[in-house]
PDB file of C-alpha atoms in Angstrom:
ATOM      1  CA  UNK A 138     -78.406 202.240  69.394  1.00 89.00           C
ATOM      2  CA  UNK A 139     -76.077 205.552  69.833  1.00 96.00           C
ATOM      3  CA  UNK A 140     -75.616 208.086  67.577  1.00 97.00           C
ATOM      4  CA  UNK A 141     -72.839 210.693  68.128  1.00 96.00           C
ATOM      5  CA  UNK A 142     -74.359 214.132  65.849  1.00 96.00           C
ATOM      6  CA  UNK A 143     -71.928 216.775  65.096  1.00 95.00           C
ATOM      7  CA  UNK A 144     -69.690 215.977  68.326  1.00 94.00           C
ATOM      8  CA  UNK A 145     -66.404 218.349  69.039  1.00 93.00           C
ATOM      9  CA  UNK A 146     -64.138 219.439  72.420  1.00 91.00           C
ATOM     10  CA  UNK A 147     -61.937 222.510  72.964  1.00 87.00           C
ATOM     11  CA  UNK A 148     -59.510 223.124  75.651  1.00 80.00           C
ATOM     12  CA  UNK A 149     -58.412 226.595  75.875  1.00 71.00           C
ATOM     13  CA  UNK A 150     -55.643 224.883  73.894  1.00 71.00           C
ATOM     14  CA  UNK A 151     -56.714 223.049  71.088  1.00 78.00           C
ATOM     15  CA  UNK A 152     -59.420 220.835  69.400  1.00 83.00           C
ATOM     16  CA  UNK A 153     -59.577 217.758  70.451  1.00 88.00           C
ATOM     17  CA  UNK A 154     -63.288 216.129  69.004  1.00 92.00           C
ATOM     18  CA  UNK A 155     -63.903 217.958  65.931  1.00 90.00           C
ATOM     19  CA  UNK A 156     -67.554 217.743  64.357  1.00 90.00           C
ATOM     20  CA  UNK A 157     -67.140 213.812  64.932  1.00 93.00           C
ATOM     21  CA  UNK A 158     -70.413 211.700  63.558  1.00 95.00           C
ATOM     22  CA  UNK A 159     -71.107 207.783  64.027  1.00 95.00           C
ATOM     23  CA  UNK A 160     -73.622 205.477  64.540  1.00 96.00           C
ATOM     24  CA  UNK A 161     -72.992 202.542  66.968  1.00 96.00           C
ATOM     25  CA  UNK A 162     -75.666 199.728  66.424  1.00 95.00           C
ATOM     26  CA  UNK A 163     -76.771 196.802  69.067  1.00 93.00           C
ATOM     27  CA  UNK A 164     -74.922 193.976  69.680  1.00 93.00           C
ATOM     28  CA  UNK A 165     -71.658 195.003  67.975  1.00 95.00           C
ATOM     29  CA  UNK A 166     -68.436 195.246  69.519  1.00 96.00           C
ATOM     30  CA  UNK A 167     -66.503 198.406  68.206  1.00 96.00           C
ATOM     31  CA  UNK A 168     -62.766 199.463  68.702  1.00 95.00           C
ATOM     32  CA  UNK A 169     -61.617 202.833  68.303  1.00 95.00           C
ATOM     33  CA  UNK A 170     -58.186 202.933  66.854  1.00 93.00           C
ATOM     34  CA  UNK A 171     -55.798 205.472  67.458  1.00 89.00           C
ATOM     35  CA  UNK A 172     -52.218 207.124  69.240  1.00 87.00           C
ATOM     36  CA  UNK A 173     -51.866 208.464  72.720  1.00 83.00           C
ATOM     37  CA  UNK A 174     -53.643 211.720  72.252  1.00 82.00           C
ATOM     38  CA  UNK A 175     -56.136 211.744  69.698  1.00 88.00           C
ATOM     39  CA  UNK A 176     -59.111 212.246  71.170  1.00 88.00           C
ATOM     40  CA  UNK A 177     -60.113 208.527  72.445  1.00 91.00           C
ATOM     41  CA  UNK A 178     -60.391 208.793  75.349  1.00 89.00           C
ATOM     42  CA  UNK A 179     -62.425 212.565  75.685  1.00 90.00           C
ATOM     43  CA  UNK A 180     -64.722 210.562  73.269  1.00 93.00           C
ATOM     44  CA  UNK A 181     -65.283 207.965  76.107  1.00 93.00           C
ATOM     45  CA  UNK A 182     -65.641 210.428  78.841  1.00 92.00           C
ATOM     46  CA  UNK A 183     -68.481 212.630  76.962  1.00 93.00           C
ATOM     47  CA  UNK A 184     -69.999 209.249  75.718  1.00 94.00           C
ATOM     48  CA  UNK A 185     -70.577 208.615  79.765  1.00 93.00           C
ATOM     49  CA  UNK A 186     -71.400 211.820  80.632  1.00 92.00           C
ATOM     50  CA  UNK A 187     -68.734 212.911  83.303  1.00 88.00           C
ATOM     51  CA  UNK A 188     -68.117 216.380  85.112  1.00 84.00           C
ATOM     52  CA  UNK A 189     -66.862 218.890  82.858  1.00 79.00           C
ATOM     53  CA  UNK A 190     -67.175 217.193  79.396  1.00 79.00           C
ATOM     54  CA  UNK A 191     -71.510 216.203  79.413  1.00 72.00           C
ATOM     55  CA  UNK A 192     -71.518 219.985  79.392  1.00 79.00           C
ATOM     56  CA  UNK A 193     -69.005 221.163  77.730  1.00 83.00           C
ATOM     57  CA  UNK A 194     -69.321 220.008  74.250  1.00 90.00           C
ATOM     58  CA  UNK A 195     -70.895 220.523  71.103  1.00 92.00           C
ATOM     59  CA  UNK A 196     -73.565 218.212  69.292  1.00 94.00           C
ATOM     60  CA  UNK A 197     -76.006 215.474  70.588  1.00 95.00           C
ATOM     61  CA  UNK A 198     -76.359 211.796  71.804  1.00 96.00           C
ATOM     62  CA  UNK A 199     -78.703 210.226  70.827  1.00 96.00           C
ATOM     63  CA  UNK A 200     -79.520 206.397  72.577  1.00 96.00           C
ATOM     64  CA  UNK A 201     -82.242 204.663  71.348  1.00 94.00           C
ATOM     65  CA  UNK A 202     -84.480 207.394  69.854  1.00 94.00           C
ATOM     66  CA  UNK A 203     -83.576 209.633  73.349  1.00 96.00           C
ATOM     67  CA  UNK A 204     -81.181 212.661  73.358  1.00 96.00           C
ATOM     68  CA  UNK A 205     -79.147 212.090  76.440  1.00 95.00           C
ATOM     69  CA  UNK A 206     -76.783 215.080  75.522  1.00 94.00           C
ATOM     70  CA  UNK A 207     -77.831 216.561  78.328  1.00 92.00           C
ATOM     71  CA  UNK A 208     -77.727 213.960  80.942  1.00 93.00           C
ATOM     72  CA  UNK A 209     -75.191 213.334  83.656  1.00 92.00           C
ATOM     73  CA  UNK A 210     -73.560 210.427  84.208  1.00 92.00           C
ATOM     74  CA  UNK A 211     -75.927 208.522  86.993  1.00 91.00           C
ATOM     75  CA  UNK A 212     -78.524 209.245  84.680  1.00 94.00           C
ATOM     76  CA  UNK A 213     -77.026 207.663  81.603  1.00 94.00           C
ATOM     77  CA  UNK A 214     -75.646 204.487  83.922  1.00 92.00           C
ATOM     78  CA  UNK A 215     -79.604 204.526  84.674  1.00 91.00           C
ATOM     79  CA  UNK A 216     -80.294 204.134  80.757  1.00 93.00           C
ATOM     80  CA  UNK A 217     -77.536 201.196  80.612  1.00 92.00           C
ATOM     81  CA  UNK A 218     -74.445 203.297  79.163  1.00 95.00           C
ATOM     82  CA  UNK A 219     -70.924 202.131  81.983  1.00 92.00           C
ATOM     83  CA  UNK A 220     -67.366 202.248  81.155  1.00 91.00           C
ATOM     84  CA  UNK A 221     -64.332 200.359  82.658  1.00 85.00           C
ATOM     85  CA  UNK A 222     -61.924 202.719  83.768  1.00 73.00           C
ATOM     86  CA  UNK A 223     -58.232 202.743  82.898  1.00 65.00           C
ATOM     87  CA  UNK A 224     -57.479 203.226  86.345  1.00 63.00           C
ATOM     88  CA  UNK A 225     -60.163 201.057  88.310  1.00 62.00           C
ATOM     89  CA  UNK A 226     -61.555 202.309  91.755  1.00 65.00           C
ATOM     90  CA  UNK A 227     -61.005 201.602  95.555  1.00 66.00           C
ATOM     91  CA  UNK A 228     -63.211 200.877  97.672  1.00 73.00           C
ATOM     92  CA  UNK A 229     -62.574 200.761 101.240  1.00 71.00           C
ATOM     93  CA  UNK A 230     -64.247 197.783 103.165  1.00 77.00           C
ATOM     94  CA  UNK A 231     -66.591 196.372 100.601  1.00 86.00           C
ATOM     95  CA  UNK A 232     -65.966 192.790  99.775  1.00 90.00           C
ATOM     96  CA  UNK A 233     -65.908 191.413  96.279  1.00 90.00           C
ATOM     97  CA  UNK A 234     -69.146 189.929  96.501  1.00 90.00           C
ATOM     98  CA  UNK A 235     -71.206 193.472  97.759  1.00 88.00           C
ATOM     99  CA  UNK A 236     -69.160 194.894  94.536  1.00 88.00           C
ATOM    100  CA  UNK A 237     -70.437 192.051  92.154  1.00 89.00           C
ATOM    101  CA  UNK A 238     -73.835 192.393  93.524  1.00 86.00           C
ATOM    102  CA  UNK A 239     -73.703 196.734  92.866  1.00 82.00           C
ATOM    103  CA  UNK A 240     -76.407 197.711  90.380  1.00 67.00           C
ATOM    104  CA  UNK A 241     -77.483 194.224  90.134  1.00 70.00           C
ATOM    105  CA  UNK A 242     -81.165 193.346  89.364  1.00 63.00           C
ATOM    106  CA  UNK A 243     -80.821 190.245  88.662  1.00 63.00           C
ATOM    107  CA  UNK A 244     -80.361 187.527  91.666  1.00 75.00           C
ATOM    108  CA  UNK A 245     -76.690 186.763  91.861  1.00 80.00           C
ATOM    109  CA  UNK A 246     -76.576 183.099  92.832  1.00 85.00           C
ATOM    110  CA  UNK A 247     -72.539 182.263  94.244  1.00 89.00           C
ATOM    111  CA  UNK A 248     -71.961 180.131  91.215  1.00 91.00           C
ATOM    112  CA  UNK A 249     -73.029 183.034  88.538  1.00 90.00           C
ATOM    113  CA  UNK A 250     -70.751 185.203  90.668  1.00 91.00           C
ATOM    114  CA  UNK A 251     -67.785 182.405  90.487  1.00 94.00           C
ATOM    115  CA  UNK A 252     -68.833 181.883  87.050  1.00 93.00           C
ATOM    116  CA  UNK A 253     -68.107 185.467  86.050  1.00 92.00           C
ATOM    117  CA  UNK A 254     -64.735 185.823  88.157  1.00 93.00           C
ATOM    118  CA  UNK A 255     -63.548 182.791  86.034  1.00 93.00           C
ATOM    119  CA  UNK A 256     -64.192 184.661  83.028  1.00 92.00           C
ATOM    120  CA  UNK A 257     -61.483 186.967  84.180  1.00 90.00           C
ATOM    121  CA  UNK A 258     -59.262 183.978  85.292  1.00 89.00           C
ATOM    122  CA  UNK A 259     -60.018 184.591  88.587  1.00 91.00           C
ATOM    123  CA  UNK A 260     -60.750 181.965  92.059  1.00 92.00           C
ATOM    124  CA  UNK A 261     -63.504 181.804  94.371  1.00 92.00           C
ATOM    125  CA  UNK A 262     -60.873 182.589  96.626  1.00 92.00           C
ATOM    126  CA  UNK A 263     -61.160 186.808  95.771  1.00 92.00           C
ATOM    127  CA  UNK A 264     -65.046 186.598  96.817  1.00 91.00           C
ATOM    128  CA  UNK A 265     -64.250 187.416 100.760  1.00 88.00           C
ATOM    129  CA  UNK A 266     -60.917 190.118  99.611  1.00 92.00           C
ATOM    130  CA  UNK A 267     -62.020 193.460  99.597  1.00 90.00           C
ATOM    131  CA  UNK A 268     -61.609 195.823  96.629  1.00 87.00           C
ATOM    132  CA  UNK A 269     -59.159 198.115  98.723  1.00 85.00           C
ATOM    133  CA  UNK A 270     -55.679 198.426  98.354  1.00 86.00           C
ATOM    134  CA  UNK A 271     -54.891 194.974  99.124  1.00 87.00           C
ATOM    135  CA  UNK A 272     -55.668 194.258  95.472  1.00 87.00           C
ATOM    136  CA  UNK A 273     -53.533 195.102  92.801  1.00 84.00           C
ATOM    137  CA  UNK A 274     -54.255 197.277  89.755  1.00 79.00           C
ATOM    138  CA  UNK A 275     -54.786 194.443  87.224  1.00 82.00           C
ATOM    139  CA  UNK A 276     -56.885 192.350  89.925  1.00 86.00           C
ATOM    140  CA  UNK A 277     -59.377 195.414  90.453  1.00 86.00           C
ATOM    141  CA  UNK A 278     -59.280 195.824  86.757  1.00 85.00           C
ATOM    142  CA  UNK A 279     -60.144 192.234  86.538  1.00 88.00           C
ATOM    143  CA  UNK A 280     -63.317 192.132  88.961  1.00 88.00           C
ATOM    144  CA  UNK A 281     -64.448 195.296  87.641  1.00 89.00           C
ATOM    145  CA  UNK A 282     -64.843 193.552  83.923  1.00 90.00           C
ATOM    146  CA  UNK A 283     -66.710 191.093  85.735  1.00 91.00           C
ATOM    147  CA  UNK A 284     -68.843 192.950  87.613  1.00 90.00           C
ATOM    148  CA  UNK A 285     -69.988 195.111  84.188  1.00 91.00           C
ATOM    149  CA  UNK A 286     -70.352 191.276  82.431  1.00 91.00           C
ATOM    150  CA  UNK A 287     -73.031 190.701  85.385  1.00 90.00           C
ATOM    151  CA  UNK A 288     -74.645 194.139  84.798  1.00 88.00           C
ATOM    152  CA  UNK A 289     -76.017 193.803  81.077  1.00 89.00           C
ATOM    153  CA  UNK A 290     -75.628 197.077  80.054  1.00 91.00           C
ATOM    154  CA  UNK A 291     -77.162 198.722  76.336  1.00 94.00           C
ATOM    155  CA  UNK A 292     -73.589 200.657  76.017  1.00 95.00           C
ATOM    156  CA  UNK A 293     -70.122 199.433  77.168  1.00 95.00           C
ATOM    157  CA  UNK A 294     -66.990 201.470  76.724  1.00 95.00           C
ATOM    158  CA  UNK A 295     -63.917 199.889  77.630  1.00 91.00           C
ATOM    159  CA  UNK A 296     -60.914 202.055  78.225  1.00 87.00           C
ATOM    160  CA  UNK A 297     -57.955 200.717  77.124  1.00 84.00           C
ATOM    161  CA  UNK A 298     -59.402 196.941  78.539  1.00 79.00           C
ATOM    162  CA  UNK A 299     -55.572 196.185  79.131  1.00 72.00           C
ATOM    163  CA  UNK A 300     -54.074 198.496  80.351  1.00 68.00           C
ATOM    164  CA  UNK A 301     -52.785 197.512  84.261  1.00 59.00           C
ATOM    165  CA  UNK A 302     -53.349 193.859  83.744  1.00 59.00           C
ATOM    166  CA  UNK A 303     -50.617 191.535  84.133  1.00 55.00           C
ATOM    167  CA  UNK A 304     -50.685 188.499  81.509  1.00 51.00           C
ATOM    168  CA  UNK A 305     -53.975 188.801  80.325  1.00 61.00           C
ATOM    169  CA  UNK A 306     -54.250 187.186  77.325  1.00 69.00           C
ATOM    170  CA  UNK A 307     -55.871 188.426  73.740  1.00 78.00           C
ATOM    171  CA  UNK A 308     -58.498 185.394  74.251  1.00 81.00           C
ATOM    172  CA  UNK A 309     -59.561 186.461  77.811  1.00 83.00           C
ATOM    173  CA  UNK A 310     -60.329 189.804  76.537  1.00 87.00           C
ATOM    174  CA  UNK A 311     -62.022 187.937  73.399  1.00 89.00           C
ATOM    175  CA  UNK A 312     -64.170 186.008  75.704  1.00 90.00           C
ATOM    176  CA  UNK A 313     -65.091 189.237  77.668  1.00 90.00           C
ATOM    177  CA  UNK A 314     -66.478 190.933  74.696  1.00 92.00           C
ATOM    178  CA  UNK A 315     -68.262 187.939  73.372  1.00 92.00           C
ATOM    179  CA  UNK A 316     -69.790 187.266  76.201  1.00 92.00           C
ATOM    180  CA  UNK A 317     -70.693 191.381  76.537  1.00 93.00           C
ATOM    181  CA  UNK A 318     -72.319 190.571  72.729  1.00 92.00           C
ATOM    182  CA  UNK A 319     -74.367 187.475  74.192  1.00 91.00           C
ATOM    183  CA  UNK A 320     -75.967 189.617  76.555  1.00 90.00           C
ATOM    184  CA  UNK A 321     -76.214 191.928  73.808  1.00 93.00           C
ATOM    185  CA  UNK A 322     -74.714 194.886  74.724  1.00 95.00           C
ATOM    186  CA  UNK A 323     -72.855 197.000  72.656  1.00 96.00           C
ATOM    187  CA  UNK A 324     -69.218 197.344  73.086  1.00 96.00           C
ATOM    188  CA  UNK A 325     -67.112 200.466  72.599  1.00 96.00           C
ATOM    189  CA  UNK A 326     -63.569 199.607  73.243  1.00 94.00           C
ATOM    190  CA  UNK A 327     -60.573 202.601  72.835  1.00 92.00           C
ATOM    191  CA  UNK A 328     -57.208 201.587  72.195  1.00 90.00           C
ATOM    192  CA  UNK A 329     -53.988 201.899  70.572  1.00 88.00           C
ATOM    193  CA  UNK A 330     -53.092 198.716  70.304  1.00 87.00           C
ATOM    194  CA  UNK A 331     -54.083 196.570  67.007  1.00 88.00           C
ATOM    195  CA  UNK A 332     -54.439 193.430  68.087  1.00 89.00           C
ATOM    196  CA  UNK A 333     -56.962 194.632  70.754  1.00 89.00           C
ATOM    197  CA  UNK A 334     -59.001 196.106  68.006  1.00 91.00           C
ATOM    198  CA  UNK A 335     -59.208 192.691  65.700  1.00 92.00           C
ATOM    199  CA  UNK A 336     -61.045 191.131  68.545  1.00 92.00           C
ATOM    200  CA  UNK A 337     -64.210 193.388  67.777  1.00 94.00           C
ATOM    201  CA  UNK A 338     -66.397 193.551  64.874  1.00 95.00           C
ATOM    202  CA  UNK A 339     -65.719 196.757  63.364  1.00 96.00           C
ATOM    203  CA  UNK A 340     -62.888 199.807  64.043  1.00 96.00           C
ATOM    204  CA  UNK A 341     -62.976 203.608  64.297  1.00 95.00           C
ATOM    205  CA  UNK A 342     -59.667 204.879  62.956  1.00 94.00           C
ATOM    206  CA  UNK A 343     -59.612 208.185  64.785  1.00 92.00           C
ATOM    207  CA  UNK A 344     -57.234 210.749  64.659  1.00 87.00           C
ATOM    208  CA  UNK A 345     -57.056 214.611  65.262  1.00 84.00           C
ATOM    209  CA  UNK A 346     -60.495 214.453  66.889  1.00 86.00           C
ATOM    210  CA  UNK A 347     -62.233 213.086  63.684  1.00 89.00           C
ATOM    211  CA  UNK A 348     -62.787 209.502  62.531  1.00 92.00           C
ATOM    212  CA  UNK A 349     -60.270 209.276  59.630  1.00 89.00           C
ATOM    213  CA  UNK A 350     -61.379 206.202  58.417  1.00 91.00           C
ATOM    214  CA  UNK A 351     -63.723 203.189  59.682  1.00 94.00           C
ATOM    215  CA  UNK A 352     -64.125 199.081  58.325  1.00 94.00           C
ATOM    216  CA  UNK A 353     -63.192 195.890  59.115  1.00 95.00           C
ATOM    217  CA  UNK A 354     -60.773 195.572  62.061  1.00 95.00           C
ATOM    218  CA  UNK A 355     -57.817 193.517  59.828  1.00 95.00           C
ATOM    219  CA  UNK A 356     -58.276 196.831  57.443  1.00 94.00           C
ATOM    220  CA  UNK A 357     -57.912 199.467  59.836  1.00 94.00           C
ATOM    221  CA  UNK A 358     -55.388 197.734  62.042  1.00 91.00           C
ATOM    222  CA  UNK A 359     -53.163 197.487  58.810  1.00 90.00           C
ATOM    223  CA  UNK A 360     -53.938 201.278  57.790  1.00 90.00           C
ATOM    224  CA  UNK A 361     -52.930 201.890  61.257  1.00 89.00           C
ATOM    225  CA  UNK A 362     -49.938 199.048  61.791  1.00 85.00           C
ATOM    226  CA  UNK A 363     -48.119 201.263  58.383  1.00 83.00           C
ATOM    227  CA  UNK A 364     -49.259 205.024  58.572  1.00 78.00           C
ATOM    228  CA  UNK A 365     -49.765 205.013  62.181  1.00 77.00           C
ATOM    229  CA  UNK A 366     -47.743 203.259  64.954  1.00 68.00           C
ATOM    230  CA  UNK A 367     -44.496 205.318  64.067  1.00 67.00           C
ATOM    231  CA  UNK A 368     -46.424 208.613  63.955  1.00 68.00           C
ATOM    232  CA  UNK A 369     -45.492 211.963  65.323  1.00 62.00           C
ATOM    233  CA  UNK A 370     -48.205 214.308  63.969  1.00 56.00           C
ATOM    234  CA  UNK A 371     -50.832 213.500  66.212  1.00 52.00           C
ATOM    235  CA  UNK A 372     -52.039 217.333  65.868  1.00 50.00           C
ATOM    236  CA  UNK A 373     -51.927 216.916  62.198  1.00 49.00           C
ATOM    237  CA  UNK A 374     -52.230 213.474  60.186  1.00 46.00           C
ATOM    238  CA  UNK A 375     -50.657 212.784  57.334  1.00 43.00           C
ATOM    239  CA  UNK A 376     -52.688 213.260  54.257  1.00 43.00           C
ATOM    240  CA  UNK A 377     -52.486 209.707  53.746  1.00 41.00           C
ATOM    241  CA  UNK A 378     -54.994 208.743  55.730  1.00 45.00           C
ATOM    242  CA  UNK A 379     -58.188 208.962  53.586  1.00 48.00           C
ATOM    243  CA  UNK A 380     -61.226 209.843  55.264  1.00 43.00           C
ATOM    244  CA  UNK A 381     -64.165 207.205  56.008  1.00 48.00           C
ATOM    245  CA  UNK A 382     -63.414 205.779  53.450  1.00 46.00           C
ATOM    246  CA  UNK A 383     -65.240 202.423  54.361  1.00 47.00           C
ATOM    247  CA  UNK A 384     -64.066 198.764  53.640  1.00 49.00           C
ATOM    248  CA  UNK A 385     -66.483 195.854  55.048  1.00 47.00           C
TER     249      UNK A 385
END
């Protein structure tokens, strides 16, 4: 269980997150839905503990009743928190096989690695490729997602999981989310697309750094389509968005 307590974050220019509170339950999938600029990625970076974020916010982060607020990114990773970035990393000279084995405590067979590559739409020919510029951004993103499924982490943050992936269908992303859920991982998907949010168990509407509403993905997606799709009022949300009205 991951608890966020009174999380606030500001820069010299503006407040990004404003006294945000939420509890993510173990083994459930969540989507954080909102327009660009409302604080979604900042929230993800704070949970992950990126440099420049983990010490500069107010509030507490509790993982399984342990306060991890002051832990760095590597310490949080050892606690089971991981994140898939919008722009996946390159590792010159590292093969896909070695990359998939990174941090994995279980003995991986070749069949295991092929299975997880197939899950993200890649075949076994990729195993001997290197995770570098010879792969497209979309291919590296798929390999990163496969590695995360293999890790079976406690908390997974997917920042715009469909970003940079050519022709990756919603059904494939849904399969990845289901595999993570089957591993009892808590999944937090950051997205500005209601179609992606519909793949989660629960959805949160973020606006102006605050949770404006929460409930079923269908309910939140409907609000988003009606009030947020064409909204230019990023820093001052429309008054019609009811604050924290829960619809189950």
